[in-house]
Coordinates of C-alpha atoms in Angstrom, one line a residue:
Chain A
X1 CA 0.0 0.0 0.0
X2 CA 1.6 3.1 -0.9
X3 CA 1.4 6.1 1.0
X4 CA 1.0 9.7 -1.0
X5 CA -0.5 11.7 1.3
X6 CA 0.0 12.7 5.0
X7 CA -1.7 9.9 6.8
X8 CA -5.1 10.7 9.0
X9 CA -6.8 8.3 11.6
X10 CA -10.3 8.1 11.1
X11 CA -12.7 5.9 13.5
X12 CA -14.5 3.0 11.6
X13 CA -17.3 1.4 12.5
X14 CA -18.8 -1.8 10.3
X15 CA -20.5 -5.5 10.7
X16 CA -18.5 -7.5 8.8
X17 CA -19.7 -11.0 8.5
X18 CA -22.4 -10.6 11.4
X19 CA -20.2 -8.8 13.8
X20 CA -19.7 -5.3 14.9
X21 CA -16.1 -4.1 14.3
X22 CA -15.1 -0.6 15.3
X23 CA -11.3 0.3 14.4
X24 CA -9.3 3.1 13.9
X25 CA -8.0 3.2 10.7
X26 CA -6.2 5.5 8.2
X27 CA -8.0 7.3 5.6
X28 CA -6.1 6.0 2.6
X29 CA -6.5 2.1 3.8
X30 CA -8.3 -0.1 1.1
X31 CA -11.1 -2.0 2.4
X32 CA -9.4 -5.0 0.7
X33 CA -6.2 -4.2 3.0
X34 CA -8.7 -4.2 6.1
X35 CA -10.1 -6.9 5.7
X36 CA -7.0 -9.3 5.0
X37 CA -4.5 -7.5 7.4
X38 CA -6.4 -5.8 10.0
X39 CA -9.2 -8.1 10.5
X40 CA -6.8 -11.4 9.2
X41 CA -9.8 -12.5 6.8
X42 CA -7.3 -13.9 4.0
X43 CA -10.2 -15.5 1.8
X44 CA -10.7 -12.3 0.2
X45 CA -7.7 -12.7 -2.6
X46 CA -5.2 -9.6 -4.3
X47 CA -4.8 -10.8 -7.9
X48 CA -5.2 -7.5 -10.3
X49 CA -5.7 -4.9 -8.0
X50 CA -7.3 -2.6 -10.6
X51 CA -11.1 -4.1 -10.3
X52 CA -10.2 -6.5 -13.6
X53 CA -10.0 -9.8 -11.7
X54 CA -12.8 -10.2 -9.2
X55 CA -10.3 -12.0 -6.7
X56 CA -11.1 -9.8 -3.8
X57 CA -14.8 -9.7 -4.1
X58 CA -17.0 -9.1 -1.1
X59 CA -20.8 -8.6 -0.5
X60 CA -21.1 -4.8 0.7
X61 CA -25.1 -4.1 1.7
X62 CA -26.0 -6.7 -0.8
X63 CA -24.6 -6.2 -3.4
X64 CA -21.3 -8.0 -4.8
X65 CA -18.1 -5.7 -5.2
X66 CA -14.3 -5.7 -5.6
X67 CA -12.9 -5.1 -2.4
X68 CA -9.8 -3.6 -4.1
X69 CA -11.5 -0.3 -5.3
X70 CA -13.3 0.8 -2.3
X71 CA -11.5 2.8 0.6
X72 CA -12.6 1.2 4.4
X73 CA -13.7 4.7 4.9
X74 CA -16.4 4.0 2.4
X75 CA -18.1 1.2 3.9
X76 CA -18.7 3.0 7.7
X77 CA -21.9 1.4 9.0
X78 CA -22.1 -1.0 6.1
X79 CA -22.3 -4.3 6.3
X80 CA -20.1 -6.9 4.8
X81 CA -20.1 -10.3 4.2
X82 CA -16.4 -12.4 2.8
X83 CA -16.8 -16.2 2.5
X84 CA -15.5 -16.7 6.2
X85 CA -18.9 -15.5 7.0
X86 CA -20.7 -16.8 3.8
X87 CA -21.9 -19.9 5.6
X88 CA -22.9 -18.5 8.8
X89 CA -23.2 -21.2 11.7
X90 CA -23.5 -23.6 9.0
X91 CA -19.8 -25.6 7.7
X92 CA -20.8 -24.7 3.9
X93 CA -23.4 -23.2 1.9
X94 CA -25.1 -25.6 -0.9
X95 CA -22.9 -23.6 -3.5
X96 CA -19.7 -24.2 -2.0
X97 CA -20.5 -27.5 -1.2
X98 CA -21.6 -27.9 -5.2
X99 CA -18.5 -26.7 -6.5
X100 CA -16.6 -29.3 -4.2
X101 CA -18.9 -32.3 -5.6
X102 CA -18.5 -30.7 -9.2
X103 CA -14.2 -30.8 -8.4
X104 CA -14.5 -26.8 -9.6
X105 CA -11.5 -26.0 -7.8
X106 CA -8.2 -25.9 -8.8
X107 CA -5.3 -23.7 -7.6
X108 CA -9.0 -21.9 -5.5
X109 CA -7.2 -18.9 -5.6
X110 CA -10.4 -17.5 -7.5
X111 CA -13.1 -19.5 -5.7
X112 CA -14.1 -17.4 -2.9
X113 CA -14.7 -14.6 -5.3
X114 CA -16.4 -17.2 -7.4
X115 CA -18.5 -18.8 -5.0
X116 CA -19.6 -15.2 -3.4
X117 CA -20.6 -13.9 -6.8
X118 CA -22.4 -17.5 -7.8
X119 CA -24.7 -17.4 -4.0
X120 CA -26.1 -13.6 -5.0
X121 CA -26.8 -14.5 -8.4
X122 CA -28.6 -17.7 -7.1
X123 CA -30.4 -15.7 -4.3
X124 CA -32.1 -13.5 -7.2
X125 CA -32.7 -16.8 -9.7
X126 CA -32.4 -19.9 -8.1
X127 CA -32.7 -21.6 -11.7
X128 CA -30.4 -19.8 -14.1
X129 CA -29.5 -20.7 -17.1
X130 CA -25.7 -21.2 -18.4
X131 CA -25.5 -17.8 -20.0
X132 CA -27.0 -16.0 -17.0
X133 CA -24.2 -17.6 -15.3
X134 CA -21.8 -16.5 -17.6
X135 CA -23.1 -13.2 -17.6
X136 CA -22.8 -13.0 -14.1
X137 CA -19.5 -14.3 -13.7
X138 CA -18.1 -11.9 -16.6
X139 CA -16.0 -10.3 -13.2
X140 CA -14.3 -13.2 -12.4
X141 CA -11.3 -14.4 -13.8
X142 CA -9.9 -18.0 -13.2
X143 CA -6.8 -19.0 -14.8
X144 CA -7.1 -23.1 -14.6
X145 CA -10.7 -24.5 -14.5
X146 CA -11.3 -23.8 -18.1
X147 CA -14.9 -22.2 -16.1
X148 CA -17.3 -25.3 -17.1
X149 CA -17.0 -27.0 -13.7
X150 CA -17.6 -23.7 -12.0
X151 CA -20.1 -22.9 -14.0
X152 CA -21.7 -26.4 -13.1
X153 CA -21.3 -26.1 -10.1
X154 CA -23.3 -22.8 -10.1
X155 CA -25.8 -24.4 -12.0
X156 CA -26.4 -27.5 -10.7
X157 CA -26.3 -26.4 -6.5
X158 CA -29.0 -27.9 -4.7
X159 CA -29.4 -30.3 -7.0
X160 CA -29.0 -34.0 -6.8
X161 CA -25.8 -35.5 -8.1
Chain B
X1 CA -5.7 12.9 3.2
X2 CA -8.7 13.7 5.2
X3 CA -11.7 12.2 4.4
X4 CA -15.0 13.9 4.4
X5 CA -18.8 12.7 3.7
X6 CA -21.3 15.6 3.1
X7 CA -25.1 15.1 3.8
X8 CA -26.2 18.0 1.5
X9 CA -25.0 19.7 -1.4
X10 CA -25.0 23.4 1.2
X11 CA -23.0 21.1 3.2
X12 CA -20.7 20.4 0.3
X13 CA -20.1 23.5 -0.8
X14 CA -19.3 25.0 2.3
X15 CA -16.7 22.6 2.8
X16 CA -15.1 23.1 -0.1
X17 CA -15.3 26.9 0.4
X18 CA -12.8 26.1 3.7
X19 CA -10.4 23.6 2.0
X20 CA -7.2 24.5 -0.7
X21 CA -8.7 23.8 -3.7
X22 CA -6.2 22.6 -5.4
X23 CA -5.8 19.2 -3.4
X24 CA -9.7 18.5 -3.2
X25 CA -10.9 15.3 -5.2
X26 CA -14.7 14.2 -5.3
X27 CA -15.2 10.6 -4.6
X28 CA -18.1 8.7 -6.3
X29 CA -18.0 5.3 -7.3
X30 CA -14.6 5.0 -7.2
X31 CA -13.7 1.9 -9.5
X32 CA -11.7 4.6 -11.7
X33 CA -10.1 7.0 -9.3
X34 CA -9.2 4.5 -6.7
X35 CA -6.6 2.9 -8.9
X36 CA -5.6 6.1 -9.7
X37 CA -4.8 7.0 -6.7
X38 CA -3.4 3.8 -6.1
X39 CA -1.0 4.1 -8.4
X40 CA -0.2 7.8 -7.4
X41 CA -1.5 9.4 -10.4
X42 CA -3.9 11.5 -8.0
X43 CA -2.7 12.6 -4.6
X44 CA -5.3 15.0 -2.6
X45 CA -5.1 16.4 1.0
X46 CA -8.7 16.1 0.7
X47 CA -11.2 13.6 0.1
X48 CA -14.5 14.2 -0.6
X49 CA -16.9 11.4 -0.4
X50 CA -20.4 12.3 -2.5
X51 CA -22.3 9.0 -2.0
X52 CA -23.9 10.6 1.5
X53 CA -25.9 13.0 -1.0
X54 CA -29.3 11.0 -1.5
X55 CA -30.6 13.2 -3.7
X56 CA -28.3 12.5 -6.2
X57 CA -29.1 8.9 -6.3
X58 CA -32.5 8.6 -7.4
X59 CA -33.9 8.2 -10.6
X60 CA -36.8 9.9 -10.8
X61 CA -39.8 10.5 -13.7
X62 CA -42.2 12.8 -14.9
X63 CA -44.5 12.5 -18.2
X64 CA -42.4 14.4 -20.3
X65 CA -38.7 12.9 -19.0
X66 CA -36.7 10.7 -16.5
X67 CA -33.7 12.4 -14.4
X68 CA -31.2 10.1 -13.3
X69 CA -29.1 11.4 -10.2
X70 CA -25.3 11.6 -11.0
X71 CA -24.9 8.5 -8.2
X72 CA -27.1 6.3 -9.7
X73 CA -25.6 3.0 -10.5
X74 CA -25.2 1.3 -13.9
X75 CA -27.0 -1.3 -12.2
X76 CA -29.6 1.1 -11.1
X77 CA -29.8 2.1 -14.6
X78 CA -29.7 -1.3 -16.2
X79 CA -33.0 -2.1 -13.3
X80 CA -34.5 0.7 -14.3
X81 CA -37.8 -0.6 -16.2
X82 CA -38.5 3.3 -18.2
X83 CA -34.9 3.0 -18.9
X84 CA -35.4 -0.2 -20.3
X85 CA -38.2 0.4 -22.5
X86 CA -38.0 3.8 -23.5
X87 CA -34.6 4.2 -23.7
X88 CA -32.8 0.5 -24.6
X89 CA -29.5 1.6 -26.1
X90 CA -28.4 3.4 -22.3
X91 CA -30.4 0.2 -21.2
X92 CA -28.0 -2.0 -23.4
X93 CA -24.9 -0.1 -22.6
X94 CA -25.7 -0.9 -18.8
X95 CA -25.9 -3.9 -19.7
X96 CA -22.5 -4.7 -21.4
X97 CA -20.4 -2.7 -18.8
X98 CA -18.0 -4.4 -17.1
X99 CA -18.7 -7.0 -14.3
X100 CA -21.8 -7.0 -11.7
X101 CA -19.0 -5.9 -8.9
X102 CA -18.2 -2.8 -10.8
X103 CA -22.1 -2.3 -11.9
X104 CA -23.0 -2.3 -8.1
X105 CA -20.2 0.7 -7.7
X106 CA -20.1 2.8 -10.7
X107 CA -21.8 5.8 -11.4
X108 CA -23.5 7.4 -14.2
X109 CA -21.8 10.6 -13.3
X110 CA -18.5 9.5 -13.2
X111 CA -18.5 7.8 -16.5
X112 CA -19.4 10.9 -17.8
X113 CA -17.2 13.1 -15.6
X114 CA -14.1 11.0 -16.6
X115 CA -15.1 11.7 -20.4
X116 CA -13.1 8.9 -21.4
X117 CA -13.9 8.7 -25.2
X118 CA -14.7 5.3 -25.0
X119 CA -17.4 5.4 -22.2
X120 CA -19.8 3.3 -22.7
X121 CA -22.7 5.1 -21.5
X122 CA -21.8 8.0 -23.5
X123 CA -23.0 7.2 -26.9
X124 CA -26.6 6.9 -25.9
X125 CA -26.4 10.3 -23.8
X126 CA -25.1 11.5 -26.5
X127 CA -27.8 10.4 -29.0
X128 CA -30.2 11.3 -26.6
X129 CA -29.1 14.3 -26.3
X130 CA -29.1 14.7 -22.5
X131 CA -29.3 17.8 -20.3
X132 CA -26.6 17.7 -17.9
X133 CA -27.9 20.2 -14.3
X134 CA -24.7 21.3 -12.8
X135 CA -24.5 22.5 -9.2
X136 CA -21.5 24.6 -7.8
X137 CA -21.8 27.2 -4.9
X138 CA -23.1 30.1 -7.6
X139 CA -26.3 27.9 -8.3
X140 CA -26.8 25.8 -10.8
X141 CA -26.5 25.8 -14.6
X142 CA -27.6 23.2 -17.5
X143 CA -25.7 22.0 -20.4
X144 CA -26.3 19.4 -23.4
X145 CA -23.8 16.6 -22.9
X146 CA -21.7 17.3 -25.8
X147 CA -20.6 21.2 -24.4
X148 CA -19.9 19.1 -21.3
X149 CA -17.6 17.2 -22.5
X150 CA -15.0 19.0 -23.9
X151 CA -11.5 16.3 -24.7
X152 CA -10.2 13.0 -23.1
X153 CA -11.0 12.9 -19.1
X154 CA -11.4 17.2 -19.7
X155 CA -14.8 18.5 -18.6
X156 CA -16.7 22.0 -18.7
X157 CA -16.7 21.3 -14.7
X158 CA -15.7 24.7 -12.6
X159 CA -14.0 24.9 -9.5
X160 CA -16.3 23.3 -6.6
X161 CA -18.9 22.3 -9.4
X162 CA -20.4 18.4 -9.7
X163 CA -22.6 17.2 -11.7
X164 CA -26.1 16.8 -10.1
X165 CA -28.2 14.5 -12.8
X166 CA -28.9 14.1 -16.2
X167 CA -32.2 14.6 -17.8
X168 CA -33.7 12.6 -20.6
X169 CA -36.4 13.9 -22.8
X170 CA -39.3 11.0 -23.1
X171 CA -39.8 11.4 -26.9
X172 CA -40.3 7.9 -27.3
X173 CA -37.5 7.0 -30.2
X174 CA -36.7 3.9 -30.5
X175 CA -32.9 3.3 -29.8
X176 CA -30.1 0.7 -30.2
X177 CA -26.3 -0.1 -28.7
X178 CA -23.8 -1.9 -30.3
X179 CA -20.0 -2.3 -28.8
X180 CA -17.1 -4.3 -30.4
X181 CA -14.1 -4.9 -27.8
X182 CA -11.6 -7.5 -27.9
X183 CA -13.6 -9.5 -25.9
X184 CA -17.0 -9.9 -24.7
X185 CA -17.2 -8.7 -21.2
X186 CA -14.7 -6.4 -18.8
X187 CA -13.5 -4.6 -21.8
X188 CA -12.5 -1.2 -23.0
X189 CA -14.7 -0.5 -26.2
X190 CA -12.9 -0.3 -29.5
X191 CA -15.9 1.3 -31.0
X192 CA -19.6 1.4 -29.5
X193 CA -22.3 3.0 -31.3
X194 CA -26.1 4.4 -30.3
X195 CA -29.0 4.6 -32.7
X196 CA -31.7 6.6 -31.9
X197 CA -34.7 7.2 -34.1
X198 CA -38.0 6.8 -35.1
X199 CA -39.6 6.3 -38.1
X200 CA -42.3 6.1 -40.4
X201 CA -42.6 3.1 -42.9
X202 CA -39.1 3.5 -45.0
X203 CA -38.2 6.4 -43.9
X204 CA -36.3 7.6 -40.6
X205 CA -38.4 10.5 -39.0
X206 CA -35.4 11.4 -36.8
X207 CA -31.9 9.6 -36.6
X208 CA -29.4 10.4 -34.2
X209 CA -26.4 8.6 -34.3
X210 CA -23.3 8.9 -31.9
X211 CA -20.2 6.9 -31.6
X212 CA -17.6 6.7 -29.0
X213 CA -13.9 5.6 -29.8
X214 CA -13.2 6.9 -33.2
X215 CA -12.4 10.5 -31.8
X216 CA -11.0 12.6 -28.7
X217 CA -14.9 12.9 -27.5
X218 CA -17.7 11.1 -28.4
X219 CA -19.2 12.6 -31.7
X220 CA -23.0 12.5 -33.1
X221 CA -22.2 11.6 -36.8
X222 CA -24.4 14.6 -38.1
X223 CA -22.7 15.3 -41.3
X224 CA -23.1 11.6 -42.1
X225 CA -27.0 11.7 -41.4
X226 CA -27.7 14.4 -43.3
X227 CA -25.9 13.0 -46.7
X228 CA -27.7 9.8 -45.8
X229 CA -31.1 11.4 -45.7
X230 CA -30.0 13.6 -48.9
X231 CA -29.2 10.2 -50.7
X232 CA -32.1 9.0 -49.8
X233 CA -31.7 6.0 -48.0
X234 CA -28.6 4.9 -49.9
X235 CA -26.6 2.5 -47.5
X236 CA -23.6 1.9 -50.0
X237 CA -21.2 4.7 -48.9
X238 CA -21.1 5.3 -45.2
X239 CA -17.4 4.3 -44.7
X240 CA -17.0 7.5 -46.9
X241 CA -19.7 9.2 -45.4
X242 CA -18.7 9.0 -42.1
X243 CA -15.2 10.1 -42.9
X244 CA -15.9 13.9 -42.0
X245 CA -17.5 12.8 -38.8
X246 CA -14.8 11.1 -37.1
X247 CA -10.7 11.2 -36.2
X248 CA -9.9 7.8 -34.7
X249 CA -6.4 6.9 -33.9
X250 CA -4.1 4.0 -33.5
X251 CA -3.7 2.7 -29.9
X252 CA -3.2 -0.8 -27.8
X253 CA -6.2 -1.8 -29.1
X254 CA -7.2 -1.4 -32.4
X255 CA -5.8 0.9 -35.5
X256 CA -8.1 4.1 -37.0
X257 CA -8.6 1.7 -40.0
X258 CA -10.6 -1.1 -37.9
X259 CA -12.0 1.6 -36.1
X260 CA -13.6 2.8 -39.2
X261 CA -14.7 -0.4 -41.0
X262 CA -16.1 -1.7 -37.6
X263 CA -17.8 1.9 -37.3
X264 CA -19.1 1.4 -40.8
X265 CA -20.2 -2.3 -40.3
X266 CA -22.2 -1.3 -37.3
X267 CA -24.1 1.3 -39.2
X268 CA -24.5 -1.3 -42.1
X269 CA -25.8 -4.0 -40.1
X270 CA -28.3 -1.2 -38.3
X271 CA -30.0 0.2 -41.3
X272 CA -29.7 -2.7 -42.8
X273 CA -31.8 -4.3 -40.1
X274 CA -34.1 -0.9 -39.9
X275 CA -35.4 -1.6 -43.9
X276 CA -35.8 -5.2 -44.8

């Protein structure tokens, strides 16, 4: 993280997967930074860094987004949720355990990203087709799986084997 | 950098009154100037957050046109069901930006404000010819989005000015958006087009047609229309046709000649579709 301006403490305050955190942060601190260094929740990845990837993405008040291109500023009094807390009290969600039974998982360094984005889309259509899929995965970048299993997995979760 | 989150545009302005200007930077969205800053390209004292400003995220509508707040999402747009009926190519150009993550963060507003000639809503603004309603500490002011936009990420914008909404005349056109990149999603436009028209039987009654990535700002390809109308409806010579309209360059992702012959292909393919 790189430093160009005179740093300033500011006073954060945001649930993040259920709990409240409050923190004293600096201004220029990325969310993505807070989450994996302050708060140790290292699920959330750094791959592009510039939004391109979709390694670090989080659900922020709903809604998926890169975790990269938001300050922790931003997010006071938000809520968050990162795939620690994806589950809740539960071990795994039906999606994650889906893409374990459809072996989408290679090196996993995009699969929290993946899984995170695949739960909201299947929380607004629990039936969508392969191209809604795609569509909705058009963020996410993985490197080794090719993106059929993943995109199985999506599409198949719930279901019977 | 101090980080600030004003409730009201009063609030705003008297903020801004009290800090150096010079090191002031308005924060929207964020998935542009947050790499930017990342990489040290922008480096203010001051950070001024506008997403606390809820009247500047709603989209609102009257009978004779829709408003969309400067914060509204492009997934807010994209949901929008008068956007999607009335006005499909802004609808369609929602539609294939980027990735959800960066549709749940950007902003209308700063698409346009980083007038980036490629933006991809900027076409359809453009061939809807939107009202932009400014709002600085002298009031407010209006302008059509093409004085707005004034060169590559420059802006008629004054000091401790942002841009409040944009207004869309409900006349009812029918519209379309095409965009060519080097792949289909997450990418930078090498040209994208809007169509907006209406007509009656062969003939277009109106035909507004603005490109983005074939010059410095998006241009409305006027001087192209109007021969095409003179020739009465003759298809065969746009790549000519257009020539006076446009100055696209070579860069990382395409030379001026693609540009063109995709440019002309996209207008093909549209009247071509508009008169079987």
């Amino acid at each position: 993280m790189l430093h160009h301006t005179s740093p300033h403490a500011f006073q954060l305050s945001v649930t993040v997967n259920g709990k409240l955190v409050e923190r004293k942060i600096l201004t220029h601190l990325r969310l993505l930074d807070f989450l994996r260094n302050d708060l140790r929740l290292t699920g959330s990845k750094e791959v592009c860094g510039e939004g391109e990837c979709g390694a670090c993405t989080v659900i922020l008040n709903g809604r998926t987004v890169n975790a990269c291109l938001i300050l922790a500023v931003e997010v006071n009094g938000g809520n968050i949720v990162t795939i620690e807390g994806l589950a809740g009290t539960n071990e795994l969600t039906e999606l994650q355990r889906s893409f374990e039974d459809h072996h989408a998982v290679q090196c996993g360094y995009c699969i929290p990203g993946m899984v995170l984005t695949g739960e909201k889309l299947l929380e607004r259509n629990a039936h969508p087709s392969r191209d809604e899929i795609k569509y909705e995965l058009s963020g996410n970048i993985c490197r080794c799986t090719g993106y059929h299993k993943i995109i199985d997995a999506i599409e198949l979760a719930g279901g019977d084997l | 950098m101090k980080y600030y989150q004003p409730t009201s545009l009063t609030e705003l302005f008297e903020l801004h009154s009290t800090l150096s200007a010079q090191s002031s930077v308005f924060l929207a969205g964020g998935t542009d100037l947050i790499p930017r800053y990342e990489r040290g390209l922008v480096m203010p004292d001051h950070l001024i957050d506008l997403k606390k400003l809820s009247a500047l995220n709603q989209i609102q509508d009257s009978e004779s046109h829709v408003t969309i707040g400067a914060l509204a999402t492009i997934q807010d747009i994209q949901e929008h069901e008068i956007l999607a009926t009335e006005f499909l190519a802004l609808h369609k150009a929602s539609y294939d930006f980027a990735g959800a993550q960066i549709r749940h963060r950007g902003t209308i507003g700063g698409n346009i404000c980083n007038a980036s000639p490629a933006g991809d809503l900027l076409p359809a603004l453009y061939a809807f010819e939107a009202i932009l309603t400014l709002s600085g500490p002298a009031g407010e002011r209006q302008l059509a989005i093409k004085d707005f936009i004034l060169g590559p990420g420059k802006t008629a914008l004054r000091e401790a000015e942002i841009l409040k909404s944009i207004v869309l005349n409900r006349d009812q056109y029918l519209s379309d958006f095409q965009k060519v990149g080097l792949r289909q999603s997450m990418a930078i436009s090498v040209v994208n087009v809007a169509f907006v028209f209406s007509r009656a039987g062969e003939t277009f009654n109106h035909l507004k047609i603005a490109a983005g990535a074939v010059a410095p700002t998006i241009v409305t390809l006027d001087k192209f229309t109007q021969a095409f109308v003179q020739n009465g409806g003759n298809a065969t010579a746009i790549k000519d046709l257009i020539q006076e309209d446009i100055s696209p360059i070579d860069d990382i992702r395409a030379t001026a000649s693609y540009r063109k012959r995709v440019l002309t292909n996209l207008i093909g393919a549209f009247l071509a579709g508009q008169t079987r």
